Each structure stands twice: as structure tokens, then as C-alpha cells.
Amino acid sequence: MSADPFDTAALRASVLGAWTSSPTRFREDANAEEDLYLGGYRDRLLVELAQNAADAAGAGGTLRVDVVDGELRAANTGRPLDAEGVAALSSLRASAKQRGVGQFGIGFAAVLAVTDAPRVVSTSGGVAFSATRTTEAIADHPELAARAAERAGRVPVLRMVWPTDEAAPPAGFATEVRLPLRADVDGPALLAAFADEAADLLLALPALSRIEIAGTVWSRTEDGDRLSIHGPGEALSWLVHRVSGSLSAEVLATLGVESRERSQWTVTWALRLDSDGAPHPLTEDVLHAPTPTDERLSLPVRLVATVPIEPSRRRARPGPAADEVLAAAAAAYPGLVAKLPGKRRTALVPRTGFPLSELDDRLRALVLAALRRAEWLPAAGSGWLTPARARVLDTAAPGLADLLSEVLPDLADGALSDAAHTGALNALEVTRLRMAEVVAAITGTTRPPEWWHRLYTALAPIVETDSTAREELGGLPVPLADGRTLPGPRGALRYDGDPELLDLLTHTDVGALRVIHPVAAHPVLDRLGAQHGTAADLLENLRDAVERSMDDHESGVDIAALAPIVLRLVQESGAVAMPWLGALALPDSVGDWRRADELALPGSPLLDVLDPDSPIGVLSSAVAEQWPESVLTAAGVLDAFAVVVDESPTGPDHDLADEADWWDALPEPPNRLVGIRDLDLVAPDAWPMALRLLAANPETWRALVDPDGYPAWWIGRHAVLAGAPPTSWRMPDAVELTGIYDPLPDVDVDARVLTAIGVRTELAVHNGADAEDLAHRLADRDREIPPGIVLRAHTALAEALRDEVIVLEDLSPPDEFRTLAGTPSDDCVVVDGPWLLAVLPDSAVVSAGPDFALAEPLADLLDIPLATDEVEAEPVSDGEYVPWAELGAVAAACDLLGEEVPPGGPIVHDKLVVRTDTGEHQVPWWITDDGVAHCEDTPEALARTLAWTTRRWPERHTFTALIEDPALYLS
């Protein structure tokens, strides 16, 4: 080999000649070189060494880097150094990289960051550069030396090159770059920094397959589109997608002459994968062209592309070529996305946000546009969608999207509804479907009940956890048992009872019944407003239909299907009666339709007690034979008297005979009403049998025995027993009513029933009707009433008025009144003082009994005067005032009875005579209008006067006895 195989002498002469002829060129070269290693190529030493190694290798290259004897040595395989490469090394402007990527270029200036005397030794020869030798070479040229001095001795290092004949590269390597490190360079730290870059360089430079740094090895293996970088203690996996092409003729026309020769471009998209093969998106990266630039990117994958870059290799060079390569890269991006499983693909969608660079903004927009147009988004069920036409459910639920895809086109896979995909789908502007929109979209679709059940199953998690979605699903279609579809579960009934009943409902059109189809029924519908009910709930749903069934029939509507459904539901619900069921239209024995509560069971004993003209008909025998009696009676058909119950009555509005009169007779409205229907339809001569029927039924018996209830009130006044109402009779053992009420003949009715319906058992006034009836009976001349009973009757009347049991304004007194003589009279008074009886005939006196305080209310009730208001009398005999205390017998009697001797005293007469308008009368005692007591001097007269004065009138006889003989107190 010659001493100068690359003719470096000529190269030196050329450079020196250029400098001497134009010292400014020297300065320009020095500045340019300084700009490169201090600016664009700072911190890029390993990158440039690796790039040169890749250019030399072409494919399968190896780069070995180490520090040996204070030198950084970088050996590479591939093509050895040639003259063209040497020329490129010594030129700051030209490059040997004219066909894609050459071996050496201006990036070699990066070596100056660590050395002032780089050498390149190859199997074809070696060259050396040196700041010292360059300084020596210009020493004989004063002007150049002066320029160097102006620069503090800094001269261009890589312009003048010398041959070197030192030892060849290590075995197996074609070229080795040898860089004596300056004293300020830390070799181990430099190697450690190189180690951090090795893995990324193997990804960026496909021509390199192995990098060795200080004995540590990084290598790359490829298996189709999977690439692995093996390094110390780990292996990094990447999924790559590569495309290549040529710049268009239009773009080439915009480039320089030499650049046009490099028309080929390549693009590699690389996605980092974790140990499980799952995507590991990047959060921030830089453009690799192919080695790293300073163009920051926010894409989740790495872009390695031959984008034109500025000489500094740190920024992309704007222009049509860059635009075309970036557009090609964006168009290839969906190809990488498509290599992932469907549910992982959205991890590669760039997120919106503030761009990291101008290039990032442009490239991200291009990638999103390409993704929107490409078919890569997994569709529900199967297949792929373009995001531009895809729709995704706003809420995630397993299996929901697959099911809905049968009726909703362009629906994305349900997994994409998960929140993890929201950002990606928003960036792609994928339409989101809220539950309300889903409901609107599926309304009107025809699907089998099984499909709806699967839909409800899929919606269940959403309904349970998302209140907003639950509200939006309020209009979810619901198939009904009769084939209709209800727009929303509210008002529908989910019934999962007797299969035969469900089958009947499925094949019967009862418009009012909204029973969910048994195959479609699902508990989630309950959360959306449906009712999970029993047969009783189904029955309640038919209430409106039942209540209008007769009107429908009269309007010509076919109601035949309603009764079997209702009766079956009554049977399934336990034959529990509900009042409104009585409105159900049923056929009667003559083929007409009537309300159930206007029909009696064939052969019912109720028919035997009703008047022949009553409106109660007989149920069709066919219906009666088809259903148990308990079902029919629960539906309102009569087999006994019907009971009406209202737990909170508000007025007399229960269609009971004379109900308003009963209501008005009550002292206050009832809190609860229990009535018995159709009492007014009983035949007059059938009441004993009717009462036996009422007593035999526990329900009617309880209603009957309520003393304040409607049944007892009505029956007591309107029923007929032995030709008269029950209240007109007394029980045979009620002797205290002798003469007033006649005993009831034997009617073969339990005494408790008779008592309950008002047959009298005692002398009592419970209301105005009782008072009026009693007063008129006392005035009845045809009645013979014992005197004691008369007095007790008048006492009862007066007490009832006094105690406000009755109201005077509600009474109509008789024309005559029963007197003490036992005969009625229309000219009499009520005696209100016992002394008056001495001047009045018994035939003119009505008495309230020994309690004279009752005289006034009795007079008011009978509307006759008090005796004291009618009798004018005055004593006409002489008498003497005697204090009570001076009457020894009186004082002794008071003492024995524990009564203080009253103050004052009577006027005592030997013979007391009073004058009235009828003449003079001898009386034993008298009280004048001004309250002065007069009495004869007899024990009886004194005792009566004393008893009245001390308000102990009932003890008058005791006083009499003690005044006559105090010893009687002990006997």
C-alpha cells in the first residue's frame, strides 16, 4: 500500500491554496466547523458514528465503541474508507451521501466535541486530522497565522488531512475511527452516555444489527413486523410498519441538483410493546430522520422517516419534500394500527391537546385524518368500521353493542364504550350514542321476545349504576303478552306466575292489560318503572276495563274476552274480593249482560228473600259451572247480601238506600263505613229469612251488630217484622217497656239479631227518633201504661234533653201528654215543685219523677208550661216564724243525718191554707214565689219543708221518721 493512498497531499494543497488566496475563506471554514460541533452536532457523537457505520454496512452492520489508551475507538463493519469518503471528511460542504445515505458526511464534525486530532483507519488505508499540524501548516503564511491568532489559535481541524500508516482496524472490522480524548473529556461517562443511546439507534438504523460499547452488547432481531432490541438484562419489543417510495416529479423539481438524486424515501412507524405484547404508547418523543432530531412529537409511536432535515440535523427542513414524506407517513399509520388486536387499537390514536411543535401539530392532524378515513375500528359483532361513520355507545355494558348491532348499523364494538377509549374516540370525532338515542333508534323495530330479554339483560348493569342512563331508558320498548309493544316499561306489569295464565294472556287481546311478554320479562324493567306483580296486580291493571265494561258492551264493543281473564286472575289472586270487580260485565240467565254485583248465583238463598221485582238477576249457569263459587263471589256475584266497606268515607255516596238520612242522623261523620247492599230489595214478608241469612254470614253479622252502623239503622226502621219495623217492638223480657212497646211475636230469629236491629230491650233514648217515638207512644190513648213506667219514660226523655243526647229543634211533640192520672191530656203542666201537687188534679199534671230538676227539660221537650208558671197562690192562714234551730226535733234529726241546721226557719201554721184561682186549699206545706217556706206543725210537714230547704228531697221520709221519733235512727 502506498504511503498516501488517498492523495491527501493534493487535498491539503487545495485547501491551503484556497485559504492563502482568500484568507476570508479560512475564517469561514473555521466558523462553519465551530458551528457544527458546537451547535448542530453537539451531543451527537455516537449518533453520527452509528450513522456512518450504518452507511458503510448497508445491512447487518456492527459498531464497536470503547476507550483504549485514552482514545475513543469506534470500529464498524462494511465498506472500507475510499477516496471519495476522505474527500467528504475534509469538506464542510460536500457529502458522499448521494445515493440515499453515504458513509461520511458533515456530521463527522461531531468528533471535535471530544478531540482535536481524529483519525480514521481502514483496511484500505488511514487518514488523520490534527489542529496542531494545521497550525504548523499555516505558520509560513503570515496572513493566515494572523487570522488564527485572532481566533485564539483555533483553526479548522477537518479541512487538512494527512495519511497515517498505523495499525489496521480490529479483525472483522473495515474501519475504525480513533479519537484521542482531550483532558477535559471523561471517557467512562462518555461510554455510559453512549450506552443509553444504543437501543434507540438499533431501532432507527436498520442497517445496524449490533452495537458493542465497552464490552456490552446490544443486538436487534426481527420476526416479520416484530422487532426486538436485546440489551443488558432486558429486551425491548417493537411492532413496526415500514413503507417506502419515491418523491413525485413535482416535488423533485423543487429540490437542488444533487438532492434530486436522493429521490427514495422510507417511513417506519414503531410501537413499543410491553412484555405481554400489549401496546406501550409513548407520551413524548422526537422525529427520527432516521437518527433523533429536536422535532418534538406527541404521537404514541415513534416515527423514523427520511424527512429532509437542515444541515444541523436537528430540525426538519420545511418544503414540499417534507410535506410529501409526512403525508406518506400519515397514510401508512393505519397500517400499523391494523396490526394490533381490535380492542387495543385506540391506544395508537393521537390525543388532542397543545402540540409540542409545529411539525407535531401538522403530523398529528394528518394522522387523525388518515385514521378517520381508514377501516380499522372494530365493529360490534364482527368487521371493521371507519371512525368517520362509526357510532359508539356512550355507556359500556357487556354484550350490548353486539346485540344492538343487529338493528343499529355502523355500531362500534362494545368494548370501545369503556372510559379508556373515550379520549381516542373523541379525537376521531366518533359519534356517541346516549341511551336516549338508542331507545329512539330501536323504537319501532320488530324483534322476537327472546331478543328483548337479551337486551334487558345487557342493559341491567347500566340501569343499576347510571341514574342518567336509567332516566333515558324510560322509553325503552317493551313487548307485551298480547303482541303489542309498549313505549316504555312504566305502566307495564311483569308477571312470572302460572304458565297457563301467561299463555292465556299471550293469546288474548285485552287492551287494558299491559302484561310484559313472559319470554321478554326481566327484573331490570322493574327499575325502569314496570311493576313486578302478582295476579292481584294484573287484576288491578284491568280495573278501568272492568269498570267500563258495561258501557263498552252498550257501545257495541266485544267484551267477551274480558270476563275469563278477570275471573282467572281473581282465582289466581286467592279469590280476594275487591269492590270495583262488581262492575264486571257477565252474562245472565237470559243471555243479557249485567254487572256482576247485579247478579246472584243460581240457587242462591238470596233470591228467596228478594222482592220479585228486584233488579237482581241470575248469573248464566254456564259461567256458574265454569268457575268456583268463591271466584264468582269475589268478583261481586251475589250468593248473600253484599257488604260495602269504606275505610275513609267522605260522604253518603255508596249507593246505599237512605244513606244520606243515616249520615245526617249521626252526631259526627263516621271514620269507617260498613254497609250492606240491597236491603231495600227484600220482600216485606221475607225479613225473618233475610235476617237469618245476615246472621249466618260472619261478614254481614259483624256489620249488623254495630250499634252505630248503617245496617242496624236501616233495618231497624225499614224492615218488617210481624207487620211493623223492629224498633216498634220490644223483646218479651223487656218489662220496663210494658204498655209503651208491644212484645215481638216469635219470628224465629236469634234474639241477638233482634237486639242488634233495634228491637227494644230497655227504656232508653239514644236519639231524636227514639225521643219522638217514646213521647208519641206515651200520648197514645189506646195504650195502657203503668204509672211507674210513665214516670220513668218522662225521666228518660228529660235526661236525654238535659244531656244533649237529643236536640230540641229536631223534635215534634205530641198533641197530648200522659198525666199522673194515667190518661193523656192536652191541658196540663209539668210539676216542678212537690207542694204544687196539693192544689192540682192528677189529670192535669205531667211529672218527670222525683228529680224535680228534670221538670224544666221535660216541659221544653213536650212544649207545655211548668206548674210554677201557671199556679198563682198565697197563704191566707196565720202562722209564726220559727227558726229551725229552735225546733228541737228538727235539730236532732239534722244532727243524726250529719246535716247542719239550716239558717232561717219556716212560718209554722196550725192549719195552712192557700188561695188559688180555684179557691182555698188546706195544704201541709208551701213555698211561695219568693222562696218563703210555710208548713203545718206536723212531723210530715216539717220534714218535707226541711228536706226541700236542705236540698235532700229524696230523704224526706227519713226526716219524717226522725222528727217523729229520733230513736228510729237506731232501729
GROMACS .gro file of N, CA, C and O in nm, residues 444-517:
model
  296
  444GLY      N    1  -8.984   0.093   1.734
  444GLY     CA    2  -9.046   0.057   1.606
  444GLY      C    3  -8.986  -0.065   1.541
  444GLY      O    4  -9.041  -0.116   1.443
  445THR      N    5  -8.873  -0.114   1.595
  445THR     CA    6  -8.814  -0.235   1.538
  445THR      C    7  -8.891  -0.357   1.585
  445THR      O    8  -8.948  -0.358   1.694
  446THR      N    9  -8.894  -0.454   1.501
  446THR     CA   10  -8.964  -0.578   1.533
  446THR      C   11  -8.862  -0.686   1.563
  446THR      O   12  -8.784  -0.726   1.475
  447ARG      N   13  -8.859  -0.731   1.685
  447ARG     CA   14  -8.767  -0.836   1.726
  447ARG      C   15  -8.843  -0.936   1.812
  447ARG      O   16  -8.943  -0.902   1.878
  448PRO      N   17  -8.799  -1.061   1.815
  448PRO     CA   18  -8.867  -1.161   1.897
  448PRO      C   19  -8.848  -1.132   2.045
  448PRO      O   20  -8.752  -1.064   2.085
  449PRO      N   21  -8.937  -1.183   2.130
  449PRO     CA   22  -8.925  -1.158   2.275
  449PRO      C   23  -8.790  -1.201   2.332
  449PRO      O   24  -8.738  -1.138   2.424
  450GLU      N   25  -8.733  -1.309   2.277
  450GLU     CA   26  -8.602  -1.355   2.327
  450GLU      C   27  -8.497  -1.246   2.310
  450GLU      O   28  -8.410  -1.228   2.396
  451TRP      N   29  -8.504  -1.176   2.197
  451TRP     CA   30  -8.407  -1.069   2.171
  451TRP      C   31  -8.422  -0.958   2.273
  451TRP      O   32  -8.322  -0.906   2.324
  452TRP      N   33  -8.544  -0.922   2.303
  452TRP     CA   34  -8.567  -0.815   2.401
  452TRP      C   35  -8.516  -0.857   2.538
  452TRP      O   36  -8.459  -0.776   2.612
  453HIS      N   37  -8.533  -0.984   2.573
  453HIS     CA   38  -8.484  -1.029   2.704
  453HIS      C   39  -8.331  -1.018   2.709
  453HIS      O   40  -8.274  -0.976   2.811
  454ARG      N   41  -8.266  -1.054   2.599
  454ARG     CA   42  -8.120  -1.041   2.596
  454ARG      C   43  -8.079  -0.893   2.607
  454ARG      O   44  -7.980  -0.860   2.671
  455LEU      N   45  -8.156  -0.807   2.542
  455LEU     CA   46  -8.128  -0.664   2.551
  455LEU      C   47  -8.140  -0.615   2.695
  455LEU      O   48  -8.053  -0.541   2.745
  456TYR      N   49  -8.247  -0.656   2.763
  456TYR     CA   50  -8.265  -0.611   2.902
  456TYR      C   51  -8.153  -0.665   2.991
  456TYR      O   52  -8.108  -0.597   3.083
  457THR      N   53  -8.110  -0.787   2.963
  457THR     CA   54  -8.000  -0.845   3.041
  457THR      C   55  -7.873  -0.762   3.022
  457THR      O   56  -7.800  -0.733   3.118
  458ALA      N   57  -7.847  -0.721   2.897
  458ALA     CA   58  -7.728  -0.641   2.870
  458ALA      C   59  -7.738  -0.502   2.932
  458ALA      O   60  -7.637  -0.444   2.973
  459LEU      N   61  -7.858  -0.449   2.941
  459LEU     CA   62  -7.877  -0.314   2.997
  459LEU      C   63  -7.875  -0.312   3.149
  459LEU      O   64  -7.861  -0.205   3.209
  460ALA      N   65  -7.891  -0.428   3.211
  460ALA     CA   66  -7.905  -0.433   3.358
  460ALA      C   67  -7.794  -0.361   3.432
  460ALA      O   68  -7.821  -0.282   3.524
  461PRO      N   69  -7.665  -0.383   3.399
  461PRO     CA   70  -7.560  -0.312   3.474
  461PRO      C   71  -7.570  -0.160   3.461
  461PRO      O   72  -7.541  -0.087   3.555
  462ILE      N   73  -7.611  -0.113   3.345
  462ILE     CA   74  -7.625   0.031   3.324
  462ILE      C   75  -7.738   0.085   3.410
  462ILE      O   76  -7.725   0.189   3.476
  463VAL      N   77  -7.849   0.017   3.409
  463VAL     CA   78  -7.966   0.062   3.486
  463VAL      C   79  -7.934   0.068   3.634
  463VAL      O   80  -7.979   0.159   3.706
  464GLU      N   81  -7.854  -0.026   3.682
  464GLU     CA   82  -7.825  -0.033   3.824
  464GLU      C   83  -7.728   0.077   3.869
  464GLU      O   84  -7.733   0.121   3.983
  465THR      N   85  -7.639   0.122   3.781
  465THR     CA   86  -7.531   0.210   3.824
  465THR      C   87  -7.537   0.351   3.768
  465THR      O   88  -7.470   0.440   3.821
  466ASP      N   89  -7.616   0.375   3.664
  466ASP     CA   90  -7.615   0.505   3.598
  466ASP      C   91  -7.754   0.565   3.603
  466ASP      O   92  -7.843   0.528   3.526
  467SER      N   93  -7.773   0.661   3.691
  467SER     CA   94  -7.907   0.720   3.709
  467SER      C   95  -7.949   0.798   3.585
  467SER      O   96  -8.068   0.800   3.549
  468THR      N   97  -7.853   0.863   3.518
  468THR     CA   98  -7.889   0.939   3.398
  468THR      C   99  -7.935   0.845   3.287
  468THR      O  100  -8.039   0.869   3.222
  469ALA      N  101  -7.859   0.738   3.265
  469ALA     CA  102  -7.899   0.641   3.163
  469ALA      C  103  -8.032   0.577   3.200
  469ALA      O  104  -8.115   0.550   3.112
  470ARG      N  105  -8.051   0.552   3.329
  470ARG     CA  106  -8.177   0.492   3.372
  470ARG      C  107  -8.297   0.582   3.335
  470ARG      O  108  -8.401   0.534   3.290
  471GLU      N  109  -8.278   0.709   3.351
  471GLU     CA  110  -8.385   0.802   3.314
  471GLU      C  111  -8.407   0.802   3.163
  471GLU      O  112  -8.520   0.805   3.116
  472GLU      N  113  -8.297   0.798   3.086
  472GLU     CA  114  -8.309   0.800   2.941
  472GLU      C  115  -8.372   0.671   2.888
  472GLU      O  116  -8.430   0.671   2.779
  473LEU      N  117  -8.361   0.563   2.963
  473LEU     CA  118  -8.418   0.436   2.919
  473LEU      C  119  -8.566   0.425   2.955
  473LEU      O  120  -8.626   0.319   2.940
  474GLY      N  121  -8.622   0.533   3.006
  474GLY     CA  122  -8.763   0.528   3.045
  474GLY      C  123  -8.856   0.496   2.929
  474GLY      O  124  -8.968   0.449   2.950
  475GLY      N  125  -8.814   0.525   2.805
  475GLY     CA  126  -8.898   0.496   2.689
  475GLY      C  127  -8.861   0.367   2.618
  475GLY      O  128  -8.902   0.344   2.503
  476LEU      N  129  -8.784   0.282   2.683
  476LEU     CA  130  -8.739   0.157   2.622
  476LEU      C  131  -8.858   0.070   2.581
  476LEU      O  132  -8.946   0.043   2.663
  477PRO      N  133  -8.865   0.027   2.454
  477PRO     CA  134  -8.980  -0.055   2.412
  477PRO      C  135  -8.990  -0.184   2.492
  477PRO      O  136  -8.889  -0.244   2.529
  478VAL      N  137  -9.114  -0.224   2.517
  478VAL     CA  138  -9.140  -0.346   2.594
  478VAL      C  139  -9.247  -0.427   2.522
  478VAL      O  140  -9.359  -0.377   2.503
  479PRO      N  141  -9.215  -0.549   2.479
  479PRO     CA  142  -9.317  -0.631   2.413
  479PRO      C  143  -9.416  -0.686   2.515
  479PRO      O  144  -9.377  -0.733   2.622
  480LEU      N  145  -9.542  -0.678   2.481
  480LEU     CA  146  -9.647  -0.725   2.571
  480LEU      C  147  -9.691  -0.865   2.531
  480LEU      O  148  -9.667  -0.913   2.419
  481ALA      N  149  -9.760  -0.928   2.624
  481ALA     CA  150  -9.801  -1.066   2.603
  481ALA      C  151  -9.898  -1.079   2.486
  481ALA      O  152  -9.904  -1.182   2.420
  482ASP      N  153  -9.976  -0.974   2.460
  482ASP     CA  154 -10.076  -0.984   2.354
  482ASP      C  155 -10.023  -0.944   2.217
  482ASP      O  156 -10.099  -0.931   2.122
  483GLY      N  157  -9.891  -0.921   2.207
  483GLY     CA  158  -9.831  -0.890   2.078
  483GLY      C  159  -9.804  -0.743   2.054
  483GLY      O  160  -9.731  -0.707   1.962
  484ARG      N  161  -9.860  -0.657   2.136
  484ARG     CA  162  -9.831  -0.514   2.122
  484ARG      C  163  -9.693  -0.482   2.181
  484ARG      O  164  -9.637  -0.564   2.253
  485THR      N  165  -9.645  -0.364   2.151
  485THR     CA  166  -9.519  -0.316   2.210
  485THR      C  167  -9.548  -0.185   2.281
  485THR      O  168  -9.607  -0.094   2.222
  486LEU      N  169  -9.507  -0.178   2.403
  486LEU     CA  170  -9.534  -0.060   2.486
  486LEU      C  171  -9.414   0.033   2.480
  486LEU      O  172  -9.300  -0.010   2.498
  487PRO      N  173  -9.435   0.163   2.459
  487PRO     CA  174  -9.321   0.258   2.454
  487PRO      C  175  -9.276   0.298   2.593
  487PRO      O  176  -9.298   0.408   2.639
  488GLY      N  177  -9.213   0.207   2.662
  488GLY     CA  178  -9.163   0.235   2.796
  488GLY      C  179  -9.222   0.139   2.898
  488GLY      O  180  -9.340   0.103   2.890
  489PRO      N  181  -9.140   0.097   2.995
  489PRO     CA  182  -9.187  -0.003   3.092
  489PRO      C  183  -9.289   0.050   3.192
  489PRO      O  184  -9.362  -0.028   3.252
  490ARG      N  185  -9.293   0.183   3.211
  490ARG     CA  186  -9.384   0.235   3.312
  490ARG      C  187  -9.529   0.201   3.277
  490ARG      O  188  -9.574   0.226   3.166
  491GLY      N  189  -9.596   0.144   3.372
  491GLY     CA  190  -9.734   0.103   3.350
  491GLY      C  191  -9.748  -0.041   3.307
  491GLY      O  192  -9.859  -0.094   3.301
  492ALA      N  193  -9.635  -0.105   3.274
  492ALA     CA  194  -9.640  -0.245   3.235
  492ALA      C  195  -9.624  -0.334   3.359
  492ALA      O  196  -9.571  -0.291   3.461
  493LEU      N  197  -9.669  -0.456   3.347
  493LEU     CA  198  -9.665  -0.548   3.460
  493LEU      C  199  -9.584  -0.671   3.421
  493LEU      O  200  -9.607  -0.731   3.316
  494ARG      N  201  -9.489  -0.703   3.505
  494ARG     CA  202  -9.408  -0.825   3.482
  494ARG      C  203  -9.463  -0.934   3.573
  494ARG      O  204  -9.457  -0.926   3.695
  495TYR      N  205  -9.516  -1.036   3.509
  495TYR     CA  206  -9.579  -1.145   3.584
  495TYR      C  207  -9.510  -1.275   3.547
  495TYR      O  208  -9.494  -1.308   3.429
  496ASP      N  209  -9.466  -1.350   3.647
  496ASP     CA  210  -9.396  -1.476   3.620
  496ASP      C  211  -9.464  -1.591   3.696
  496ASP      O  212  -9.399  -1.680   3.748
  497GLY      N  213  -9.596  -1.586   3.701
  497GLY     CA  214  -9.671  -1.687   3.775
  497GLY      C  215  -9.712  -1.804   3.689
  497GLY      O  216  -9.634  -1.858   3.610
  498ASP      N  217  -9.837  -1.843   3.700
  498ASP     CA  218  -9.890  -1.963   3.637
  498ASP      C  219  -9.868  -1.962   3.485
  498ASP      O  220  -9.914  -1.869   3.416
  499PRO      N  221  -9.800  -2.063   3.431
  499PRO     CA  222  -9.773  -2.065   3.286
  499PRO      C  223  -9.902  -2.067   3.203
  499PRO      O  224  -9.907  -2.006   3.096
  500GLU      N  225 -10.005  -2.138   3.249
  500GLU     CA  226 -10.129  -2.142   3.173
  500GLU      C  227 -10.192  -2.004   3.163
  500GLU      O  228 -10.246  -1.966   3.059
  501LEU      N  229 -10.185  -1.930   3.273
  501LEU     CA  230 -10.239  -1.796   3.271
  501LEU      C  231 -10.158  -1.708   3.176
  501LEU      O  232 -10.215  -1.629   3.099
  502LEU      N  233 -10.026  -1.723   3.179
  502LEU     CA  234  -9.944  -1.646   3.087
  502LEU      C  235  -9.978  -1.679   2.942
  502LEU      O  236  -9.982  -1.592   2.855
  503ASP      N  237 -10.000  -1.807   2.916
  503ASP     CA  238 -10.037  -1.847   2.780
  503ASP      C  239 -10.171  -1.786   2.741
  503ASP      O  240 -10.189  -1.740   2.628
  504LEU      N  241 -10.263  -1.782   2.836
  504LEU     CA  242 -10.393  -1.721   2.809
  504LEU      C  243 -10.376  -1.573   2.778
  504LEU      O  244 -10.437  -1.520   2.684
  505LEU      N  245 -10.293  -1.506   2.856
  505LEU     CA  246 -10.270  -1.364   2.833
  505LEU      C  247 -10.204  -1.340   2.697
  505LEU      O  248 -10.230  -1.241   2.630
  506THR      N  249 -10.114  -1.434   2.658
  506THR     CA  250 -10.042  -1.419   2.531
  506THR      C  251 -10.135  -1.428   2.412
  506THR      O  252 -10.112  -1.365   2.308
  507HIS      N  253 -10.241  -1.504   2.427
  507HIS     CA  254 -10.330  -1.529   2.314
  507HIS      C  255 -10.464  -1.457   2.327
  507HIS      O  256 -10.560  -1.491   2.257
  508THR      N  257 -10.473  -1.362   2.417
  508THR     CA  258 -10.597  -1.288   2.435
  508THR      C  259 -10.570  -1.140   2.423
  508THR      O  260 -10.475  -1.089   2.480
  509ASP      N  261 -10.654  -1.073   2.349
  509ASP     CA  262 -10.640  -0.928   2.332
  509ASP      C  263 -10.726  -0.856   2.433
  509ASP      O  264 -10.847  -0.844   2.416
  510VAL      N  265 -10.662  -0.813   2.540
  510VAL     CA  266 -10.731  -0.729   2.638
  510VAL      C  267 -10.651  -0.600   2.645
  510VAL      O  268 -10.548  -0.592   2.710
  511GLY      N  269 -10.700  -0.501   2.572
  511GLY     CA  270 -10.622  -0.379   2.553
  511GLY      C  271 -10.577  -0.312   2.681
  511GLY      O  272 -10.473  -0.250   2.686
  512ALA      N  273 -10.654  -0.322   2.784
  512ALA     CA  274 -10.619  -0.252   2.908
  512ALA      C  275 -10.508  -0.322   2.984
  512ALA      O  276 -10.449  -0.264   3.074
  513LEU      N  277 -10.481  -0.447   2.950
  513LEU     CA  278 -10.384  -0.526   3.025
  513LEU      C  279 -10.247  -0.512   2.962
  513LEU      O  280 -10.227  -0.547   2.846
  514ARG      N  281 -10.151  -0.459   3.037
  514ARG     CA  282 -10.017  -0.437   2.985
  514ARG      C  283  -9.921  -0.535   3.052
  514ARG      O  284  -9.837  -0.497   3.133
  515VAL      N  285  -9.936  -0.659   3.017
  515VAL     CA  286  -9.852  -0.763   3.075
  515VAL      C  287  -9.733  -0.788   2.981
  515VAL      O  288  -9.751  -0.814   2.862
  516ILE      N  289  -9.614  -0.777   3.037
  516ILE     CA  290  -9.493  -0.798   2.958
  516ILE      C  291  -9.488  -0.944   2.913
  516ILE      O  292  -9.521  -1.035   2.989
  517HIS      N  293  -9.447  -0.963   2.789
  517HIS     CA  294  -9.438  -1.098   2.735
  517HIS      C  295  -9.349  -1.183   2.828
  517HIS      O  296  -9.240  -1.140   2.866
   0.00000   0.00000   0.00000
